[in-house]
Amino acid sequence: MKWRFEQDLDQEELLITLSKQAYDQEVAALVAYLETFGQLDKLAIKVDDRIILLAQADVILVEVVADRLVVEPTSQRFELKDRLYRFKERLNVADFVQISRQTIININHLKSLEASFSGNLLAHLSKGLKTSVSRRYVKNLERTLGI
């Protein structure tokens, strides 16, 4: 990989341009890293009357159950009133991937995948958690894992 810096006195915001023959896995990984540059490692979640700070690395999965958002870290489980898409915006893009309409997982806690019914996969996660990967999201997961 090569890089160069160009000073532009008219450019106030940092502008990064990537050049390569094709948009491949290496470019995608670099873009994911750049998108998370400067993000906090901590995630603030509001549970009832408290605000709890969680290390993003400790979050195993986030899923919608009924009308609640369930955050499953390595410690205790939290239920909150939030929307999945809003919560996803606060997560480190490089470590989290959406695997169904209602579930996001931390790929660092993914232990294995196995075939399930109808083209879906079953994801085995830390703490013995299991969740279904919708066939519509399998390609996205494979791309994130570099498969």
Short mmCIF file of C-alpha atoms in Angstrom, two decimals:
data_model
loop_
_atom_site.label_atom_id
_atom_site.label_comp_id
_atom_site.label_asym_id
_atom_site.label_seq_id
_atom_site.Cartn_x
_atom_site.Cartn_y
_atom_site.Cartn_z
CA MET A 1 0.00 0.00 0.00
CA LYS A 2 1.24 3.46 -0.87
CA TRP A 3 -0.07 6.80 0.35
CA ARG A 4 0.62 10.48 -0.14
CA PHE A 5 -0.45 13.72 1.52
CA GLU A 6 -1.56 16.76 -0.46
CA GLN A 7 -2.03 20.07 1.29
CA ASP A 8 -5.15 21.96 0.16
CA LEU A 9 -5.69 25.27 1.92
CA ASP A 10 -9.30 25.42 0.66
CA GLN A 11 -10.22 22.00 2.08
CA GLU A 12 -11.33 22.33 5.73
CA GLU A 13 -12.67 18.81 6.23
CA LEU A 14 -10.38 15.81 5.79
CA LEU A 15 -10.94 14.25 2.35
CA ILE A 16 -9.53 10.79 1.67
CA THR A 17 -9.37 9.37 -1.85
CA LEU A 18 -8.57 5.70 -2.44
CA SER A 19 -7.32 4.52 -5.84
CA LYS A 20 -7.10 0.94 -7.04
CA GLN A 21 -8.06 -1.12 -10.09
CA ALA A 22 -11.17 -2.52 -8.38
CA TYR A 23 -13.17 -2.17 -5.18
CA ASP A 24 -12.00 -5.35 -3.46
CA GLN A 25 -11.80 -6.80 0.05
CA GLU A 26 -8.71 -4.75 0.91
CA VAL A 27 -10.43 -1.49 -0.06
CA ALA A 28 -13.61 -2.48 1.78
CA ALA A 29 -11.63 -3.23 4.95
CA LEU A 30 -9.84 0.11 4.74
CA VAL A 31 -13.12 1.98 4.20
CA ALA A 32 -14.65 0.21 7.21
CA TYR A 33 -11.64 1.17 9.31
CA LEU A 34 -11.77 4.80 8.17
CA GLU A 35 -15.49 5.01 8.97
CA THR A 36 -14.77 4.04 12.57
CA PHE A 37 -11.74 6.31 12.97
CA GLY A 38 -12.22 8.51 16.01
CA GLN A 39 -15.29 6.66 17.32
CA LEU A 40 -15.51 5.96 21.01
CA ASP A 41 -14.83 2.45 22.24
CA LYS A 42 -17.63 2.91 24.78
CA LEU A 43 -21.31 2.66 24.00
CA ALA A 44 -23.79 4.56 26.18
CA ILE A 45 -27.16 2.86 26.55
CA LYS A 46 -30.14 4.15 28.48
CA VAL A 47 -31.87 1.49 30.55
CA ASP A 48 -34.83 2.74 32.58
CA ASP A 49 -33.43 5.63 34.66
CA ARG A 50 -29.76 4.78 34.21
CA ILE A 51 -27.15 5.31 31.54
CA ILE A 52 -24.75 2.40 31.26
CA LEU A 53 -21.41 2.52 29.46
CA LEU A 54 -20.46 -0.70 27.70
CA ALA A 55 -17.26 -1.47 25.85
CA GLN A 56 -18.29 -2.12 22.24
CA ALA A 57 -15.98 -5.14 22.20
CA ASP A 58 -18.13 -6.73 24.95
CA VAL A 59 -21.37 -6.54 22.94
CA ILE A 60 -22.13 -9.96 21.46
CA LEU A 61 -25.40 -9.21 19.71
CA VAL A 62 -28.20 -6.68 19.45
CA GLU A 63 -31.67 -7.82 18.46
CA VAL A 64 -35.26 -6.68 18.37
CA VAL A 65 -37.63 -8.72 20.54
CA ALA A 66 -41.25 -7.56 20.37
CA ASP A 67 -41.00 -3.77 20.69
CA ARG A 68 -37.76 -3.76 22.73
CA LEU A 69 -34.12 -3.67 21.69
CA VAL A 70 -32.10 -6.33 23.50
CA VAL A 71 -28.37 -5.76 23.93
CA GLU A 72 -26.51 -8.92 24.91
CA PRO A 73 -23.00 -8.13 26.19
CA THR A 74 -20.62 -10.57 27.88
CA SER A 75 -22.07 -9.58 31.26
CA GLN A 76 -25.81 -9.05 31.79
CA ARG A 77 -28.58 -8.58 29.24
CA PHE A 78 -30.18 -5.15 28.73
CA GLU A 79 -33.55 -4.24 27.23
CA LEU A 80 -34.13 -0.73 25.99
CA LYS A 81 -36.50 1.39 23.97
CA ASP A 82 -34.60 2.14 20.79
CA ARG A 83 -34.64 1.37 17.09
CA LEU A 84 -32.15 -1.06 15.57
CA TYR A 85 -31.15 1.28 12.73
CA ARG A 86 -30.41 4.13 15.19
CA PHE A 87 -28.42 1.83 17.44
CA LYS A 88 -26.47 0.47 14.46
CA GLU A 89 -25.29 3.98 13.57
CA ARG A 90 -23.46 4.17 16.91
CA LEU A 91 -21.59 0.88 16.48
CA ASN A 92 -18.09 0.31 15.14
CA VAL A 93 -18.76 -0.58 11.51
CA ALA A 94 -15.75 -2.89 11.21
CA ASP A 95 -16.81 -5.23 14.05
CA PHE A 96 -20.59 -5.41 13.68
CA VAL A 97 -22.67 -6.88 10.87
CA GLN A 98 -26.42 -7.11 10.38
CA ILE A 99 -27.49 -10.73 9.84
CA SER A 100 -31.28 -10.31 9.69
CA ARG A 101 -33.89 -7.55 9.80
CA GLN A 102 -33.85 -7.75 13.59
CA THR A 103 -30.30 -8.81 14.53
CA ILE A 104 -26.77 -7.39 14.50
CA ILE A 105 -23.79 -9.42 15.75
CA ASN A 106 -20.23 -8.63 16.74
CA ILE A 107 -18.07 -10.76 14.42
CA ASN A 108 -15.39 -10.98 17.11
CA HIS A 109 -17.83 -13.11 19.14
CA LEU A 110 -18.79 -15.36 16.22
CA LYS A 111 -17.55 -18.90 16.94
CA SER A 112 -18.99 -20.86 14.00
CA LEU A 113 -21.68 -21.02 11.33
CA GLU A 114 -23.70 -24.04 10.27
CA ALA A 115 -26.27 -24.64 7.57
CA SER A 116 -29.86 -24.36 8.66
CA PHE A 117 -33.16 -24.71 6.80
CA SER A 118 -34.21 -22.74 3.68
CA GLY A 119 -30.74 -21.36 2.96
CA ASN A 120 -30.38 -19.72 6.36
CA LEU A 121 -27.37 -20.22 8.61
CA LEU A 122 -27.16 -20.73 12.35
CA ALA A 123 -24.55 -18.52 14.05
CA HIS A 124 -22.91 -19.80 17.24
CA LEU A 125 -21.69 -16.91 19.40
CA SER A 126 -19.91 -16.39 22.72
CA LYS A 127 -21.80 -17.35 25.92
CA GLY A 128 -23.43 -20.20 24.01
CA LEU A 129 -25.78 -17.83 22.19
CA LYS A 130 -27.26 -18.93 18.86
CA THR A 131 -29.08 -16.85 16.28
CA SER A 132 -30.30 -17.27 12.73
CA VAL A 133 -28.61 -15.60 9.76
CA SER A 134 -31.25 -14.77 7.18
CA ARG A 135 -30.40 -15.95 3.67
CA ARG A 136 -30.81 -12.35 2.47
CA TYR A 137 -27.91 -11.32 4.72
CA VAL A 138 -25.59 -14.31 4.13
CA LYS A 139 -23.67 -12.55 1.31
CA ASN A 140 -23.14 -9.50 3.53
CA LEU A 141 -21.80 -11.70 6.34
CA GLU A 142 -19.53 -13.62 3.96
CA ARG A 143 -18.15 -10.35 2.56
CA THR A 144 -17.47 -9.07 6.09
CA LEU A 145 -15.69 -12.32 6.98
CA GLY A 146 -13.70 -12.29 3.74
CA ILE A 147 -15.17 -15.56 2.46
#
